[in-house]
PDB file of C-alpha atoms in Angstrom:
ATOM      1  CA  ALA A  22      -0.070   0.203  -0.182  1.00 77.00           C
ATOM      2  CA  GLN A  23       0.804   3.495  -0.664  1.00 85.00           C
ATOM      3  CA  SER A  24       0.222   6.955   0.586  1.00 91.00           C
ATOM      4  CA  VAL A  25       1.287  10.611   0.234  1.00 95.00           C
ATOM      5  CA  THR A  26       1.103  13.181   2.603  1.00 96.00           C
ATOM      6  CA  GLN A  27       1.539  17.208   1.663  1.00 97.00           C
ATOM      7  CA  LEU A  28       2.125  19.431   4.523  1.00 93.00           C
ATOM      8  CA  GLY A  29       0.273  22.536   3.925  1.00 92.00           C
ATOM      9  CA  SER A  30      -2.768  22.759   1.709  1.00 94.00           C
ATOM     10  CA  HIS A  31      -2.204  26.640   0.891  1.00 96.00           C
ATOM     11  CA  VAL A  32       1.701  28.120   0.647  1.00 96.00           C
ATOM     12  CA  SER A  33       2.135  32.269  -0.191  1.00 97.00           C
ATOM     13  CA  VAL A  34       5.298  33.308  -1.216  1.00 97.00           C
ATOM     14  CA  SER A  35       7.100  36.487  -2.105  1.00 97.00           C
ATOM     15  CA  GLU A  36       8.415  37.038  -5.727  1.00 97.00           C
ATOM     16  CA  GLY A  37      12.257  35.901  -5.738  1.00 97.00           C
ATOM     17  CA  ALA A  38      11.931  33.935  -2.164  1.00 97.00           C
ATOM     18  CA  LEU A  39      12.294  30.357  -1.723  1.00 97.00           C
ATOM     19  CA  VAL A  40       9.346  27.640  -2.522  1.00 97.00           C
ATOM     20  CA  LEU A  41       9.432  24.563  -0.439  1.00 97.00           C
ATOM     21  CA  LEU A  42       6.899  22.169  -0.674  1.00 98.00           C
ATOM     22  CA  ARG A  43       6.959  19.388   1.339  1.00 97.00           C
ATOM     23  CA  CYS A  44       6.019  15.626   0.702  1.00 97.00           C
ATOM     24  CA  ASN A  45       6.139  12.725   2.599  1.00 97.00           C
ATOM     25  CA  TYR A  46       5.378   9.392   1.652  1.00 94.00           C
ATOM     26  CA  SER A  47       4.569   5.788   2.466  1.00 91.00           C
ATOM     27  CA  SER A  48       4.866   2.435   0.230  1.00 84.00           C
ATOM     28  CA  SER A  49       5.911  -0.920   1.169  1.00 79.00           C
ATOM     29  CA  VAL A  50       7.930  -1.313  -2.240  1.00 77.00           C
ATOM     30  CA  PRO A  51      10.650   0.791  -3.464  1.00 79.00           C
ATOM     31  CA  PRO A  52       9.028   3.996  -4.777  1.00 84.00           C
ATOM     32  CA  TYR A  53       9.087   6.069  -8.011  1.00 88.00           C
ATOM     33  CA  LEU A  54       8.273   9.406  -6.692  1.00 91.00           C
ATOM     34  CA  PHE A  55       6.839  12.654  -8.638  1.00 93.00           C
ATOM     35  CA  TRP A  56       5.990  16.150  -8.716  1.00 96.00           C
ATOM     36  CA  TYR A  57       3.221  17.265 -10.803  1.00 95.00           C
ATOM     37  CA  VAL A  58       1.860  21.031 -11.399  1.00 96.00           C
ATOM     38  CA  GLN A  59      -1.485  21.883 -12.096  1.00 94.00           C
ATOM     39  CA  TYR A  60      -2.860  25.289 -13.746  1.00 92.00           C
ATOM     40  CA  PRO A  61      -6.194  26.298 -13.484  1.00 86.00           C
ATOM     41  CA  ASN A  62      -8.391  24.337 -15.971  1.00 79.00           C
ATOM     42  CA  GLN A  63      -5.673  22.511 -17.150  1.00 84.00           C
ATOM     43  CA  GLY A  64      -4.460  18.936 -16.765  1.00 87.00           C
ATOM     44  CA  LEU A  65      -1.417  17.752 -14.772  1.00 92.00           C
ATOM     45  CA  GLN A  66       2.171  18.412 -16.055  1.00 92.00           C
ATOM     46  CA  LEU A  67       5.255  16.680 -14.765  1.00 92.00           C
ATOM     47  CA  LEU A  68       8.088  18.646 -12.850  1.00 95.00           C
ATOM     48  CA  LEU A  69      10.239  16.274 -12.050  1.00 93.00           C
ATOM     49  CA  LYS A  70      10.440  12.430 -11.095  1.00 90.00           C
ATOM     50  CA  TYR A  71      12.826  10.194  -8.875  1.00 90.00           C
ATOM     51  CA  THR A  72      13.104   6.301 -10.355  1.00 83.00           C
ATOM     52  CA  SER A  73      16.003   5.197  -8.104  1.00 77.00           C
ATOM     53  CA  ALA A  74      18.793   7.176  -9.732  1.00 77.00           C
ATOM     54  CA  ALA A  75      20.322  10.366  -8.336  1.00 84.00           C
ATOM     55  CA  THR A  76      18.514  11.271  -5.356  1.00 89.00           C
ATOM     56  CA  LEU A  77      18.708  14.910  -6.280  1.00 94.00           C
ATOM     57  CA  VAL A  78      16.370  15.320  -9.185  1.00 94.00           C
ATOM     58  CA  LYS A  79      16.313  18.466 -10.894  1.00 95.00           C
ATOM     59  CA  GLY A  80      12.890  19.449 -13.176  1.00 94.00           C
ATOM     60  CA  ILE A  81      11.563  21.914 -15.443  1.00 93.00           C
ATOM     61  CA  ASN A  82      11.115  25.700 -15.010  1.00 93.00           C
ATOM     62  CA  GLY A  83      13.981  25.456 -12.095  1.00 96.00           C
ATOM     63  CA  PHE A  84      12.460  23.176  -9.706  1.00 97.00           C
ATOM     64  CA  GLU A  85      14.367  20.229  -7.975  1.00 97.00           C
ATOM     65  CA  ALA A  86      13.471  17.770  -5.325  1.00 97.00           C
ATOM     66  CA  GLU A  87      15.601  15.466  -3.084  1.00 95.00           C
ATOM     67  CA  PHE A  88      14.675  12.191  -1.813  1.00 94.00           C
ATOM     68  CA  LYS A  89      15.326  11.203   1.612  1.00 94.00           C
ATOM     69  CA  LYS A  90      14.628   7.465   2.348  1.00 91.00           C
ATOM     70  CA  SER A  91      15.676   7.904   6.043  1.00 92.00           C
ATOM     71  CA  GLU A  92      12.688  10.423   6.179  1.00 93.00           C
ATOM     72  CA  THR A  93      10.452   8.965   3.532  1.00 94.00           C
ATOM     73  CA  SER A  94      10.503  12.527   2.255  1.00 95.00           C
ATOM     74  CA  PHE A  95      10.542  14.020  -1.311  1.00 96.00           C
ATOM     75  CA  HIS A  96      10.106  17.771  -0.861  1.00 97.00           C
ATOM     76  CA  LEU A  97      10.209  20.095  -3.662  1.00 98.00           C
ATOM     77  CA  THR A  98      11.933  23.647  -3.767  1.00 98.00           C
ATOM     78  CA  LYS A  99      12.957  26.260  -6.135  1.00 97.00           C
ATOM     79  CA  PRO A 100      15.284  29.203  -5.067  1.00 97.00           C
ATOM     80  CA  SER A 101      13.698  32.065  -6.268  1.00 97.00           C
ATOM     81  CA  ALA A 102       9.683  32.190  -7.098  1.00 97.00           C
ATOM     82  CA  HIS A 103       8.104  33.861  -9.964  1.00 96.00           C
ATOM     83  CA  MET A 104       4.764  34.955 -10.627  1.00 96.00           C
ATOM     84  CA  SER A 105       4.468  32.089 -12.915  1.00 95.00           C
ATOM     85  CA  ASP A 106       4.666  29.567 -10.402  1.00 96.00           C
ATOM     86  CA  ALA A 107       0.981  30.124  -9.279  1.00 96.00           C
ATOM     87  CA  ALA A 108      -0.812  26.634  -9.336  1.00 96.00           C
ATOM     88  CA  GLU A 109      -1.415  23.870  -7.721  1.00 97.00           C
ATOM     89  CA  TYR A 110       1.482  21.087  -6.836  1.00 98.00           C
ATOM     90  CA  PHE A 111       0.978  17.713  -6.356  1.00 97.00           C
ATOM     91  CA  CYS A 112       3.449  14.779  -5.202  1.00 97.00           C
ATOM     92  CA  ALA A 113       2.853  11.271  -6.034  1.00 94.00           C
ATOM     93  CA  VAL A 114       4.198   7.717  -5.758  1.00 91.00           C
ATOM     94  CA  SER A 115       4.255   4.497  -7.624  1.00 85.00           C
ATOM     95  CA  GLY A 116       5.533   1.094  -7.170  1.00 71.00           C
ATOM     96  CA  ILE A 117       9.225   1.148  -8.550  1.00 59.00           C
ATOM     97  CA  LYS A 118       8.345  -1.712 -11.072  1.00 58.00           C
ATOM     98  CA  ALA A 119       4.948  -0.089 -12.052  1.00 51.00           C
ATOM     99  CA  ALA A 120       5.775   1.200 -15.808  1.00 46.00           C
ATOM    100  CA  GLY A 121       2.792   3.429 -16.543  1.00 53.00           C
ATOM    101  CA  ASN A 122       1.018   2.057 -13.289  1.00 70.00           C
ATOM    102  CA  LYS A 123      -1.283   3.666 -11.321  1.00 83.00           C
ATOM    103  CA  LEU A 124      -0.304   6.774  -9.056  1.00 89.00           C
ATOM    104  CA  THR A 125      -1.124   7.465  -5.815  1.00 92.00           C
ATOM    105  CA  PHE A 126      -1.456  11.263  -5.213  1.00 95.00           C
ATOM    106  CA  GLY A 127      -1.349  13.633  -2.319  1.00 96.00           C
ATOM    107  CA  GLY A 128      -4.021  16.277  -1.593  1.00 96.00           C
ATOM    108  CA  GLY A 129      -1.973  19.159  -3.174  1.00 97.00           C
ATOM    109  CA  THR A 130      -0.427  22.200  -2.219  1.00 97.00           C
ATOM    110  CA  ARG A 131      -1.926  25.337  -3.712  1.00 97.00           C
ATOM    111  CA  VAL A 132       1.189  28.121  -4.288  1.00 97.00           C
ATOM    112  CA  LEU A 133       0.270  31.924  -4.278  1.00 97.00           C
ATOM    113  CA  VAL A 134       2.920  34.236  -5.680  1.00 97.00           C
ATOM    114  CA  LYS A 135       2.901  37.768  -4.033  1.00 96.00           C
ATOM    115  CA  PRO A 136       4.462  40.691  -5.892  1.00 94.00           C
TER     116      PRO A 136
ATOM    117  CA  ASP B  18       2.047  15.990 -32.590  1.00 62.00           C
ATOM    118  CA  ALA B  19      -1.355  15.917 -30.248  1.00 72.00           C
ATOM    119  CA  GLY B  20      -1.144  15.136 -26.530  1.00 90.00           C
ATOM    120  CA  VAL B  21      -3.655  13.451 -24.689  1.00 94.00           C
ATOM    121  CA  THR B  22      -7.455  14.834 -25.857  1.00 96.00           C
ATOM    122  CA  GLN B  23     -10.873  14.552 -23.538  1.00 97.00           C
ATOM    123  CA  SER B  24     -14.219  15.322 -24.522  1.00 96.00           C
ATOM    124  CA  PRO B  25     -16.479  16.771 -23.694  1.00 97.00           C
ATOM    125  CA  THR B  26     -14.830  19.533 -21.731  1.00 95.00           C
ATOM    126  CA  HIS B  27     -17.621  20.072 -19.544  1.00 96.00           C
ATOM    127  CA  LEU B  28     -20.704  17.949 -18.796  1.00 96.00           C
ATOM    128  CA  ILE B  29     -23.978  18.657 -16.700  1.00 98.00           C
ATOM    129  CA  LYS B  30     -26.160  15.707 -15.660  1.00 97.00           C
ATOM    130  CA  THR B  31     -28.798  14.823 -12.987  1.00 97.00           C
ATOM    131  CA  ARG B  32     -28.505  12.353 -10.202  1.00 97.00           C
ATOM    132  CA  GLY B  33     -29.381   8.724 -11.943  1.00 97.00           C
ATOM    133  CA  GLN B  34     -28.406   9.467 -15.212  1.00 98.00           C
ATOM    134  CA  GLN B  35     -25.402   7.996 -17.004  1.00 98.00           C
ATOM    135  CA  VAL B  36     -22.809   9.684 -18.502  1.00 98.00           C
ATOM    136  CA  THR B  37     -19.676   8.808 -21.291  1.00 98.00           C
ATOM    137  CA  LEU B  38     -16.400  10.508 -21.282  1.00 98.00           C
ATOM    138  CA  ARG B  39     -13.874  10.072 -23.966  1.00 98.00           C
ATOM    139  CA  CYS B  40     -10.020  10.085 -24.384  1.00 98.00           C
ATOM    140  CA  SER B  41      -7.451   9.836 -27.407  1.00 97.00           C
ATOM    141  CA  PRO B  42      -4.171   9.368 -26.144  1.00 95.00           C
ATOM    142  CA  LYS B  43      -0.885  10.662 -26.994  1.00 92.00           C
ATOM    143  CA  SER B  44       0.499   9.229 -30.378  1.00 91.00           C
ATOM    144  CA  GLY B  45       2.284   6.451 -29.808  1.00 88.00           C
ATOM    145  CA  HIS B  46       0.894   5.576 -26.403  1.00 90.00           C
ATOM    146  CA  ASP B  47      -1.084   2.166 -25.783  1.00 90.00           C
ATOM    147  CA  THR B  48      -2.168   2.642 -22.413  1.00 91.00           C
ATOM    148  CA  VAL B  49      -5.005   4.710 -21.055  1.00 94.00           C
ATOM    149  CA  SER B  50      -5.288   5.238 -16.873  1.00 94.00           C
ATOM    150  CA  TRP B  51      -8.445   7.299 -15.985  1.00 97.00           C
ATOM    151  CA  TYR B  52      -8.427   9.269 -12.715  1.00 96.00           C
ATOM    152  CA  GLN B  53     -11.157  11.620 -10.589  1.00 97.00           C
ATOM    153  CA  GLN B  54     -10.116  14.748  -9.059  1.00 95.00           C
ATOM    154  CA  ALA B  55     -12.798  16.043  -6.401  1.00 95.00           C
ATOM    155  CA  LEU B  56     -12.945  19.766  -5.568  1.00 92.00           C
ATOM    156  CA  GLY B  57      -9.431  20.597  -3.439  1.00 89.00           C
ATOM    157  CA  GLN B  58      -8.218  17.017  -3.604  1.00 92.00           C
ATOM    158  CA  GLY B  59      -5.624  15.106  -5.427  1.00 94.00           C
ATOM    159  CA  PRO B  60      -6.599  13.030  -8.293  1.00 95.00           C
ATOM    160  CA  GLN B  61      -7.442   9.060  -7.282  1.00 96.00           C
ATOM    161  CA  PHE B  62      -6.502   6.310  -9.709  1.00 94.00           C
ATOM    162  CA  ILE B  63      -9.977   4.812 -11.373  1.00 96.00           C
ATOM    163  CA  PHE B  64      -8.526   2.213 -13.443  1.00 94.00           C
ATOM    164  CA  GLN B  65      -5.905   1.399 -16.488  1.00 93.00           C
ATOM    165  CA  TYR B  66      -6.590  -0.274 -19.837  1.00 94.00           C
ATOM    166  CA  TYR B  67      -4.079  -2.154 -21.907  1.00 91.00           C
ATOM    167  CA  GLU B  68      -4.692  -4.098 -24.973  1.00 91.00           C
ATOM    168  CA  GLU B  69      -8.265  -3.354 -24.649  1.00 93.00           C
ATOM    169  CA  GLU B  70      -8.706  -4.835 -20.945  1.00 93.00           C
ATOM    170  CA  GLU B  71      -8.551  -3.731 -17.299  1.00 93.00           C
ATOM    171  CA  ARG B  72      -5.274  -4.142 -16.185  1.00 89.00           C
ATOM    172  CA  GLN B  73      -5.551  -2.310 -12.984  1.00 87.00           C
ATOM    173  CA  ARG B  74      -8.838  -1.065 -10.697  1.00 91.00           C
ATOM    174  CA  GLY B  75      -8.998   1.487  -7.988  1.00 91.00           C
ATOM    175  CA  ASN B  76     -11.172   1.518  -5.159  1.00 93.00           C
ATOM    176  CA  PHE B  77     -14.598   2.808  -6.865  1.00 97.00           C
ATOM    177  CA  PRO B  78     -17.578   1.016  -7.549  1.00 97.00           C
ATOM    178  CA  ASP B  79     -18.722  -1.055 -10.302  1.00 96.00           C
ATOM    179  CA  ARG B  80     -20.975   1.686 -11.623  1.00 98.00           C
ATOM    180  CA  PHE B  81     -17.421   3.033 -13.470  1.00 98.00           C
ATOM    181  CA  SER B  82     -16.732   1.190 -16.263  1.00 97.00           C
ATOM    182  CA  GLY B  83     -14.387   1.572 -19.004  1.00 97.00           C
ATOM    183  CA  HIS B  84     -13.415   0.451 -22.472  1.00 97.00           C
ATOM    184  CA  GLN B  85     -10.561   0.473 -24.528  1.00 97.00           C
ATOM    185  CA  PHE B  86     -10.631   0.596 -28.652  1.00 97.00           C
ATOM    186  CA  PRO B  87      -7.985  -0.937 -31.042  1.00 96.00           C
ATOM    187  CA  ASN B  88      -7.120   2.352 -31.521  1.00 94.00           C
ATOM    188  CA  TYR B  89      -5.950   2.823 -28.052  1.00 95.00           C
ATOM    189  CA  SER B  90      -8.640   5.647 -27.211  1.00 97.00           C
ATOM    190  CA  SER B  91     -10.951   4.792 -24.351  1.00 97.00           C
ATOM    191  CA  GLU B  92     -14.105   5.783 -22.601  1.00 98.00           C
ATOM    192  CA  LEU B  93     -15.085   5.945 -19.026  1.00 98.00           C
ATOM    193  CA  ASN B  94     -19.022   5.149 -18.406  1.00 98.00           C
ATOM    194  CA  VAL B  95     -20.498   5.735 -15.038  1.00 98.00           C
ATOM    195  CA  ASN B  96     -23.931   4.700 -14.472  1.00 97.00           C
ATOM    196  CA  ALA B  97     -26.664   5.807 -11.885  1.00 97.00           C
ATOM    197  CA  LEU B  98     -24.880   9.256 -10.842  1.00 98.00           C
ATOM    198  CA  LEU B  99     -24.630  10.390  -7.449  1.00 98.00           C
ATOM    199  CA  LEU B 100     -23.996  14.163  -6.622  1.00 97.00           C
ATOM    200  CA  GLY B 101     -20.673  12.762  -5.290  1.00 97.00           C
ATOM    201  CA  ASP B 102     -19.385  12.218  -8.423  1.00 98.00           C
ATOM    202  CA  SER B 103     -19.274  15.581  -9.606  1.00 98.00           C
ATOM    203  CA  ALA B 104     -15.474  15.931 -10.504  1.00 97.00           C
ATOM    204  CA  LEU B 105     -12.442  16.764 -12.786  1.00 96.00           C
ATOM    205  CA  TYR B 106     -11.995  13.200 -14.629  1.00 97.00           C
ATOM    206  CA  LEU B 107      -8.543  12.942 -15.648  1.00 96.00           C
ATOM    207  CA  CYS B 108      -7.399  10.626 -18.674  1.00 96.00           C
ATOM    208  CA  ALA B 109      -3.623   9.911 -18.610  1.00 93.00           C
ATOM    209  CA  SER B 110      -1.923   7.903 -21.522  1.00 92.00           C
ATOM    210  CA  SER B 111       1.745   6.207 -21.164  1.00 87.00           C
ATOM    211  CA  LEU B 112       3.532   3.183 -22.595  1.00 81.00           C
ATOM    212  CA  VAL B 113       3.447  -0.097 -21.115  1.00 71.00           C
ATOM    213  CA  SER B 114       6.693  -0.809 -21.732  1.00 66.00           C
ATOM    214  CA  GLY B 115       8.544   1.918 -19.872  1.00 59.00           C
ATOM    215  CA  GLY B 116       6.401   4.646 -19.421  1.00 54.00           C
ATOM    216  CA  GLU B 117       6.533   5.414 -15.526  1.00 62.00           C
ATOM    217  CA  LYS B 118       5.912   8.883 -17.078  1.00 75.00           C
ATOM    218  CA  LEU B 119       2.117   9.633 -17.370  1.00 84.00           C
ATOM    219  CA  PHE B 120       0.531  12.838 -19.870  1.00 89.00           C
ATOM    220  CA  PHE B 121      -2.530  13.791 -18.832  1.00 92.00           C
ATOM    221  CA  GLY B 122      -5.252  15.431 -20.533  1.00 94.00           C
ATOM    222  CA  SER B 123      -6.917  18.958 -19.395  1.00 94.00           C
ATOM    223  CA  GLY B 124     -10.007  16.413 -17.887  1.00 95.00           C
ATOM    224  CA  THR B 125     -13.684  16.437 -18.424  1.00 96.00           C
ATOM    225  CA  GLN B 126     -15.545  18.550 -15.476  1.00 96.00           C
ATOM    226  CA  LEU B 127     -18.721  16.556 -14.631  1.00 97.00           C
ATOM    227  CA  SER B 128     -21.277  18.265 -12.812  1.00 97.00           C
ATOM    228  CA  VAL B 129     -24.247  16.311 -11.121  1.00 97.00           C
ATOM    229  CA  LEU B 130     -27.430  18.089 -10.092  1.00 96.00           C
TER     230      LEU B 130
END
């Protein structure tokens, strides 16, 4: 069984400030981990993924995430927020042998960027 | 190259009715998954289709059924609609041979009155 917990349903940051979105997971098998972004009235777009290679993963739009097995965490960061980063972000987990398999998502974190 | 396309974009139904949602996968993809995203929540896995068969199913009642066609497109059917079925329904496509990356459509917003 797998589950994802995203701490904080809403995060407000100033433009240019650090963005930190927290994700903790539970998985009975080695996990694949993902971060997706959802803009209003759109589907989900993959930001980055961890698939058992490097623990620090770099994604699109300047985002990165670090897999910490001991903490069962996969937090998402961006050094400097931009207005275009305002969106909802979802962390997700799947089993390591789950090619194209089902994802279990967290509840999401909505990011507001203040000018 | 078209990505994942879903139709219709919006739909309004009344309780007890039946609805069919449609999805065309990204070109070259052979696997289609459906997710339900209720307002303010993360998407929940409904089921996945490959080779016209249901491969996996999430914790959804039998009122939710699907189909995959030879061209890999897919339909999601929901019978006896309940108010709680109101949600954004997302379709995602991938390759069964190495597709841990899913491509999502923009979804169908279903409102049940």
